[in-house]
Amino acid sequence: MSFMRRIGILTSGGDCQSLNATMRGVAKSLYKMFDDVEIVGFEDGYKGLMYADYRVMKPYEFSGILTLGGTILGTSRQPFKMMRTPDENGLDKVAAMKHTYYKLKLECLVVLGGNGSQKTANLLREEGLNIVSLPKTIDNDLWGTDLTFGFHSAIDIATNAIDCIHTTAASHGRVFIVEIMGHKVGWLPLYAGIAGGADIILIPEIPYDIKVVVDAIKGRMKNGKNFTILAVAEGAISKEDAALSKKELKEKKKNGPTYPSVAYELGALIEEKTGQEARVTVPGHMQRGGEPTPYDRVLATRLGAEAAELIRKKQYGYMVAVDGRKITKIPLEDIAGKLKTVDPKSDIIREAKSVGISFGDE
Ligand code: F6P
């Protein structure tokens, strides 16, 4: 390894469709910018940095991956809250990551990740490492950026699931509940729900009242609509449950009937209260799979190129972000640990309500 400039790169947390496209954007720009650059790829996210599991990448590895889903580097979840807890062999994870960084004489580490990964990126920045990060997640919940890469591709898949359900729901006159990813935030169910023409959208930011949901279904039945489609976030929550403390909720769940997920719980309640048959569809990890959409490929390319530009300018400690039509940068310390949630009072919610979509709240 006799190169002058060595840049590390890793993909961390849940994967998404345009991780490879984004890495390609970074790498192609770097190779074009510098004659003397070497990119070191860490396997399975921060784990590779901790355990010095890496490979020196060849430029050809970044070719032909624009449309390839997943990540050629592999990924893993390394919870931020465990970063200061030694591993099973007593290894100090933060010290180990720093050791690998300095041993390889990295000029900078490029991190592609979601919320937890950005927190760790910020921790490494605080520890003195040069970091440039990129906003990855199908959830679109990263603070400081209008968009994350992966979001648009996931909308496509989740929307397609709702589209497919439409014809069967109408034929059978059933209630269909499509459970869409998003534990804490509802951007994906919101967008896919609107795009797929869902009648009811339930997201964590707007706790629902089951009576309102049931009335919306009954109202449709009265108007001759024999089916209803609900787009429900994994983290959708009733008003009743939202009012409980974490401890009380845990207790309630322990003592009550158990369901595989919120969609099944809603399905049972809806059948009981409307007399209509309910079916549940969970597209699950399909939403993170397959090819990135053209929109995401463009976004990935732009974000990747700007990350390389930050490295060229030696501007470290930032996440590359989207601000309207512009690609910008935002200090990691300003975004780490902050979630971008759906504002129940925002225009998009008002507009969705104005076309008759119910959010189960009123
Ligand atoms: O990465 C984001 C996400 O896909 C969420 O939408 C979802 O709730 C979660 O990850 C699923 O995590 P896992 O892949 O670990 O099951």
Coordinates of C-alpha atoms and ligand atoms in Angstrom, one line a residue:
M1 CA 0.0 0.0 0.0
S2 CA 2.2 2.8 -1.2
F3 CA -0.4 5.3 -2.3
M4 CA -0.5 8.8 -1.0
R5 CA -4.2 9.1 -0.5
R6 CA -6.3 6.3 1.1
I7 CA -10.0 6.6 1.7
G8 CA -12.1 4.1 3.7
I9 CA -15.7 3.4 2.9
L10 CA -18.4 1.3 4.6
T11 CA -22.1 0.7 4.4
S12 CA -23.9 0.4 7.7
G13 CA -27.4 -0.6 9.0
G14 CA -30.3 -1.9 7.0
D15 CA -29.5 -2.0 3.3
C16 CA -31.4 -0.3 0.5
Q17 CA -31.5 -0.2 -3.3
S18 CA -29.0 2.5 -4.1
L19 CA -26.1 1.8 -1.7
N20 CA -24.0 0.6 -4.6
A21 CA -25.0 3.4 -6.9
T22 CA -23.9 5.9 -4.2
M23 CA -20.6 4.2 -3.6
R24 CA -20.1 4.2 -7.4
G25 CA -20.7 7.9 -7.4
V26 CA -18.1 8.5 -4.7
A27 CA -15.5 6.1 -6.2
K28 CA -15.8 7.2 -9.8
S29 CA -15.4 10.9 -8.7
L30 CA -12.5 10.1 -6.5
Y31 CA -10.7 8.1 -9.2
K32 CA -11.2 10.9 -11.7
M33 CA -10.1 13.6 -9.2
F34 CA -6.9 12.0 -8.0
D35 CA -4.3 9.8 -9.7
D36 CA -3.1 8.6 -6.3
V37 CA -6.2 7.5 -4.6
E38 CA -6.8 4.1 -3.0
I39 CA -10.2 3.1 -1.7
V40 CA -10.4 0.6 1.2
G41 CA -13.8 -1.1 1.6
F42 CA -14.8 -2.4 5.1
E43 CA -16.9 -5.5 5.2
D44 CA -20.3 -5.5 6.9
G45 CA -20.2 -1.9 8.1
Y46 CA -18.6 -0.7 11.3
K47 CA -17.9 -4.4 12.1
G48 CA -15.2 -4.4 9.3
L49 CA -13.6 -1.3 10.8
M50 CA -13.7 -2.8 14.3
Y51 CA -12.1 -6.1 13.3
A52 CA -9.9 -4.8 10.5
D53 CA -11.9 -6.8 7.9
Y54 CA -11.3 -4.9 4.7
R55 CA -10.1 -5.1 1.1
V56 CA -8.4 -2.7 -1.1
M57 CA -11.0 -2.0 -3.8
K58 CA -10.2 -2.1 -7.5
P59 CA -11.8 0.5 -9.8
Y60 CA -13.6 -2.2 -11.7
E61 CA -15.5 -3.2 -8.6
F62 CA -17.4 0.1 -8.8
S63 CA -18.4 -0.5 -12.5
G64 CA -21.6 -2.2 -13.4
I65 CA -23.2 -1.6 -10.0
L66 CA -25.4 1.4 -10.7
T67 CA -28.5 -0.8 -10.9
L68 CA -27.4 -3.5 -8.4
G69 CA -29.4 -3.5 -5.2
G70 CA -27.9 -4.4 -1.8
T71 CA -24.3 -3.6 -1.0
I72 CA -21.1 -5.1 -2.5
L73 CA -19.5 -4.5 0.9
G74 CA -22.1 -6.1 3.0
T75 CA -23.7 -4.5 6.0
S76 CA -24.6 -5.1 9.6
R77 CA -26.4 -3.4 12.5
Q78 CA -24.0 -2.3 15.2
P79 CA -26.3 -0.4 17.6
F80 CA -24.9 3.0 18.6
K81 CA -25.9 2.4 22.3
M82 CA -23.6 -0.6 22.4
M83 CA -20.6 1.2 20.9
R84 CA -19.1 2.0 24.3
T85 CA -19.8 -1.6 25.6
P86 CA -16.9 -3.9 24.9
D87 CA -17.6 -7.0 22.7
E88 CA -17.7 -10.5 24.1
N89 CA -13.9 -10.7 24.1
G90 CA -13.5 -7.4 25.9
L91 CA -12.6 -5.4 22.8
D92 CA -13.1 -1.7 23.1
K93 CA -15.0 -1.1 19.8
V94 CA -14.3 2.6 19.5
A95 CA -10.6 2.2 20.2
A96 CA -10.5 -0.7 17.7
M97 CA -12.1 1.4 15.0
K98 CA -9.7 4.2 15.6
H99 CA -6.8 1.7 15.5
T100 CA -7.8 0.3 12.1
Y101 CA -8.3 3.9 10.7
Y102 CA -4.8 5.0 11.9
K103 CA -3.1 1.7 11.0
L104 CA -4.3 2.1 7.4
K105 CA -3.4 5.8 7.4
L106 CA -6.8 6.7 6.1
E107 CA -7.3 10.3 5.1
C108 CA -11.0 10.0 5.5
L109 CA -13.8 7.5 6.2
V110 CA -16.9 7.6 4.1
V111 CA -20.0 6.2 5.9
L112 CA -23.2 5.4 4.1
G113 CA -25.9 4.9 6.7
G114 CA -29.1 5.8 8.4
N115 CA -29.9 7.2 11.9
G116 CA -27.8 5.0 14.1
S117 CA -24.9 4.9 11.7
Q118 CA -24.8 8.7 11.6
K119 CA -24.6 8.8 15.4
T120 CA -21.6 6.5 15.3
A121 CA -20.1 8.6 12.4
N122 CA -20.5 11.6 14.7
L123 CA -18.9 9.8 17.6
L124 CA -15.9 8.9 15.4
R125 CA -15.7 12.5 14.3
E126 CA -15.6 13.5 18.0
E127 CA -12.8 11.0 18.4
G128 CA -10.8 12.9 15.8
L129 CA -11.4 10.9 12.6
N130 CA -12.1 12.6 9.3
I131 CA -15.6 11.6 8.3
V132 CA -17.9 12.3 5.3
S133 CA -21.3 10.6 5.5
L134 CA -24.1 9.9 3.1
P135 CA -27.9 9.7 4.0
K136 CA -29.1 6.2 3.4
T137 CA -32.5 4.8 4.3
I138 CA -35.8 3.8 2.9
D139 CA -37.4 5.5 5.9
N140 CA -36.4 9.1 4.8
D141 CA -36.2 9.9 8.4
L142 CA -32.8 11.6 8.6
W143 CA -32.8 15.1 10.0
G144 CA -31.1 17.8 7.9
T145 CA -31.9 16.3 4.4
D146 CA -35.0 16.6 2.4
L147 CA -34.4 13.1 1.0
T148 CA -32.4 10.0 1.7
F149 CA -31.3 7.6 -1.1
G150 CA -33.4 4.4 -1.0
F151 CA -36.6 6.2 -0.2
H152 CA -37.9 6.5 -3.8
S153 CA -37.1 3.0 -4.7
A154 CA -38.9 1.7 -1.6
I155 CA -41.9 3.9 -2.5
D156 CA -42.1 2.2 -5.9
I157 CA -42.2 -1.3 -4.4
A158 CA -44.7 -0.5 -1.6
T159 CA -46.9 1.3 -4.1
N160 CA -46.7 -1.7 -6.4
A161 CA -47.9 -3.9 -3.5
I162 CA -50.9 -1.6 -2.9
D163 CA -51.6 -1.5 -6.7
C164 CA -51.7 -5.3 -6.8
I165 CA -53.9 -5.5 -3.8
H166 CA -56.4 -3.1 -5.4
T167 CA -57.8 -5.5 -8.0
T168 CA -58.2 -8.4 -5.6
A169 CA -59.7 -6.2 -2.9
A170 CA -62.3 -4.9 -5.3
S171 CA -63.1 -8.3 -6.7
H172 CA -63.7 -9.9 -3.2
G173 CA -65.1 -6.9 -1.4
R174 CA -62.7 -7.2 1.5
V175 CA -60.7 -5.0 3.7
F176 CA -57.0 -5.2 2.9
I177 CA -54.3 -4.0 5.2
V178 CA -50.9 -3.5 3.7
E179 CA -48.2 -3.1 6.3
I180 CA -45.4 -0.8 5.2
M181 CA -41.9 -0.4 6.8
G182 CA -41.5 2.5 9.2
H183 CA -41.3 1.8 12.9
K184 CA -40.9 5.4 14.2
V185 CA -41.7 7.5 11.1
G186 CA -44.3 7.3 8.4
W187 CA -42.8 8.8 5.3
L188 CA -42.9 5.6 3.3
P189 CA -46.4 4.5 4.2
L190 CA -47.5 8.1 3.6
Y191 CA -46.0 8.3 0.1
A192 CA -46.9 4.8 -1.0
G193 CA -50.3 5.1 0.5
I194 CA -51.1 8.3 -1.5
A195 CA -49.5 6.9 -4.6
G196 CA -51.3 3.6 -4.3
G197 CA -54.7 5.2 -3.6
A198 CA -55.1 3.8 -0.1
D199 CA -58.3 4.8 1.6
I200 CA -56.8 4.9 5.1
I201 CA -53.2 5.6 6.0
L202 CA -52.0 5.0 9.6
I203 CA -48.6 6.4 10.6
P204 CA -46.8 6.6 14.0
E205 CA -46.9 10.4 14.0
I206 CA -50.8 10.4 13.9
P207 CA -52.1 8.0 16.5
Y208 CA -55.4 6.4 15.3
D209 CA -58.7 5.9 17.0
I210 CA -60.1 2.5 16.0
K211 CA -63.6 3.9 16.0
V212 CA -62.6 6.5 13.4
V213 CA -61.0 3.8 11.3
V214 CA -64.1 1.6 11.5
D215 CA -66.4 4.5 10.7
A216 CA -64.3 5.3 7.6
I217 CA -64.7 1.7 6.4
K218 CA -68.5 1.6 7.2
G219 CA -68.8 5.0 5.4
R220 CA -67.3 3.5 2.3
M221 CA -69.6 0.5 2.6
K222 CA -72.6 2.8 2.8
N223 CA -71.5 4.6 -0.3
G224 CA -71.4 1.3 -2.2
K225 CA -67.6 0.8 -2.0
N226 CA -67.3 -2.8 -1.1
F227 CA -63.6 -2.8 -0.3
T228 CA -61.1 -0.6 1.7
I229 CA -57.4 -0.5 1.5
L230 CA -55.3 0.6 4.5
A231 CA -51.6 1.5 4.3
V232 CA -50.4 0.9 7.8
A233 CA -46.9 1.7 9.1
E234 CA -45.1 -1.0 11.1
G235 CA -45.1 1.5 14.0
A236 CA -48.8 2.7 13.7
I237 CA -50.2 3.2 17.1
S238 CA -53.6 3.8 18.6
K239 CA -54.4 7.0 20.6
E240 CA -55.0 4.8 23.6
D241 CA -51.6 3.1 23.4
A242 CA -49.8 6.4 22.5
A243 CA -51.1 7.8 25.8
L244 CA -49.4 5.0 27.8
S245 CA -45.8 5.1 29.1
K246 CA -43.4 2.6 27.6
K247 CA -43.6 0.5 30.7
E248 CA -47.4 0.5 30.7
L249 CA -47.5 -0.4 27.0
K250 CA -45.2 -3.3 27.6
E251 CA -47.4 -4.5 30.4
K252 CA -50.5 -4.2 28.3
K253 CA -49.0 -6.1 25.4
K254 CA -47.8 -8.9 27.8
N255 CA -51.3 -9.4 29.2
G256 CA -53.3 -8.9 26.1
P257 CA -53.7 -11.1 22.9
T258 CA -50.5 -11.3 20.9
Y259 CA -50.4 -10.6 17.1
P260 CA -47.4 -10.9 14.8
S261 CA -47.7 -7.1 14.1
V262 CA -50.0 -4.1 14.2
A263 CA -51.6 -5.0 10.8
Y264 CA -52.9 -8.3 12.2
E265 CA -54.2 -6.6 15.3
L266 CA -56.0 -4.1 13.2
G267 CA -57.3 -6.9 10.9
A268 CA -58.9 -8.7 13.9
L269 CA -60.5 -5.6 15.3
I270 CA -61.8 -4.5 11.9
E271 CA -63.4 -7.9 11.2
E272 CA -65.0 -7.8 14.6
K273 CA -66.3 -4.3 14.3
T274 CA -67.4 -4.1 10.6
G275 CA -68.3 -7.7 9.8
Q276 CA -66.1 -7.4 6.7
E277 CA -63.4 -9.9 6.0
A278 CA -59.9 -8.5 6.4
R279 CA -56.7 -9.7 4.9
V280 CA -53.1 -8.6 5.7
T281 CA -50.2 -8.2 3.3
V282 CA -46.7 -7.5 4.6
P283 CA -44.3 -6.8 1.7
G284 CA -41.5 -6.6 4.4
H285 CA -37.9 -6.6 3.2
M286 CA -39.0 -6.7 -0.4
Q287 CA -39.3 -2.9 0.1
R288 CA -35.5 -2.7 0.4
G289 CA -34.7 -5.1 -2.4
G290 CA -34.2 -5.0 -6.2
E291 CA -33.0 -2.2 -8.4
P292 CA -32.9 1.4 -7.5
T293 CA -35.3 3.6 -9.4
P294 CA -33.9 6.0 -12.0
Y295 CA -34.6 8.9 -9.6
D296 CA -32.6 7.2 -6.8
R297 CA -29.8 6.5 -9.3
V298 CA -29.5 10.2 -10.1
L299 CA -29.7 11.1 -6.4
A300 CA -27.1 8.5 -5.5
T301 CA -24.8 9.8 -8.3
R302 CA -25.1 13.4 -7.2
L303 CA -24.7 12.6 -3.5
G304 CA -21.7 10.4 -4.2
A305 CA -20.0 13.0 -6.4
E306 CA -20.5 15.7 -3.7
A307 CA -19.0 13.5 -1.0
A308 CA -15.9 13.2 -3.2
E309 CA -15.9 17.0 -3.6
L310 CA -15.9 17.4 0.2
I311 CA -12.9 15.0 0.4
R312 CA -11.1 17.0 -2.3
K313 CA -11.7 20.2 -0.3
K314 CA -10.8 18.4 2.9
Q315 CA -14.1 19.4 4.5
Y316 CA -14.7 16.7 7.0
G317 CA -17.4 16.1 9.7
Y318 CA -20.3 16.5 7.3
M319 CA -23.2 14.5 6.0
V320 CA -24.0 15.2 2.3
A321 CA -27.6 16.3 2.2
V322 CA -30.5 17.4 -0.1
D323 CA -31.9 20.8 0.2
G324 CA -34.6 21.4 -2.3
R325 CA -32.9 20.9 -5.7
K326 CA -29.4 21.5 -4.3
I327 CA -27.0 19.0 -2.8
T328 CA -25.5 20.5 0.3
K329 CA -23.6 19.5 3.4
I330 CA -24.6 19.6 7.0
P331 CA -22.5 19.2 10.1
L332 CA -22.7 15.7 11.6
E333 CA -23.1 17.2 15.1
D334 CA -26.2 19.0 14.0
I335 CA -28.0 15.9 12.7
A336 CA -26.8 13.0 14.8
G337 CA -29.6 11.5 16.9
K338 CA -32.4 13.7 15.4
L339 CA -35.3 12.1 13.5
K340 CA -37.2 13.8 10.7
T341 CA -40.8 12.9 11.3
V342 CA -44.0 13.7 9.4
D343 CA -45.6 16.8 10.8
P344 CA -49.3 16.0 11.2
K345 CA -50.1 19.6 10.4
S346 CA -48.1 19.6 7.2
D347 CA -49.5 20.4 3.7
I348 CA -49.1 16.9 2.5
I349 CA -51.4 15.6 5.3
R350 CA -53.9 18.3 4.7
E351 CA -53.9 17.6 0.9
A352 CA -54.2 13.9 1.4
K353 CA -57.2 14.5 3.8
S354 CA -58.7 16.8 1.2
V355 CA -59.0 14.0 -1.3
G356 CA -60.7 11.8 1.3
I357 CA -57.9 9.8 2.8
S358 CA -58.5 9.1 6.4
F359 CA -55.6 9.1 8.9
G360 CA -57.8 7.5 11.6
D361 CA -57.6 10.6 13.8
E362 CA -60.8 12.6 13.1
Ligands
F6P1 O1 -33.5 0.2 7.4 C1 -34.8 0.7 7.7 C2 -35.7 -0.5 7.9 O2 -36.0 -1.1 6.7 C3 -37.0 0.0 8.6 O3 -38.0 0.5 7.7 C4 -37.5 -1.3 9.2 O4 -38.4 -1.0 10.3 C5 -36.2 -1.9 9.7 O5 -35.2 -1.4 8.9 C6 -36.2 -3.4 9.6 O6 -35.0 -3.8 10.2 P1 -34.3 -5.3 9.9 O7 -33.8 -5.3 8.5 O8 -33.2 -5.3 10.9 O9 -35.4 -6.3 10.2

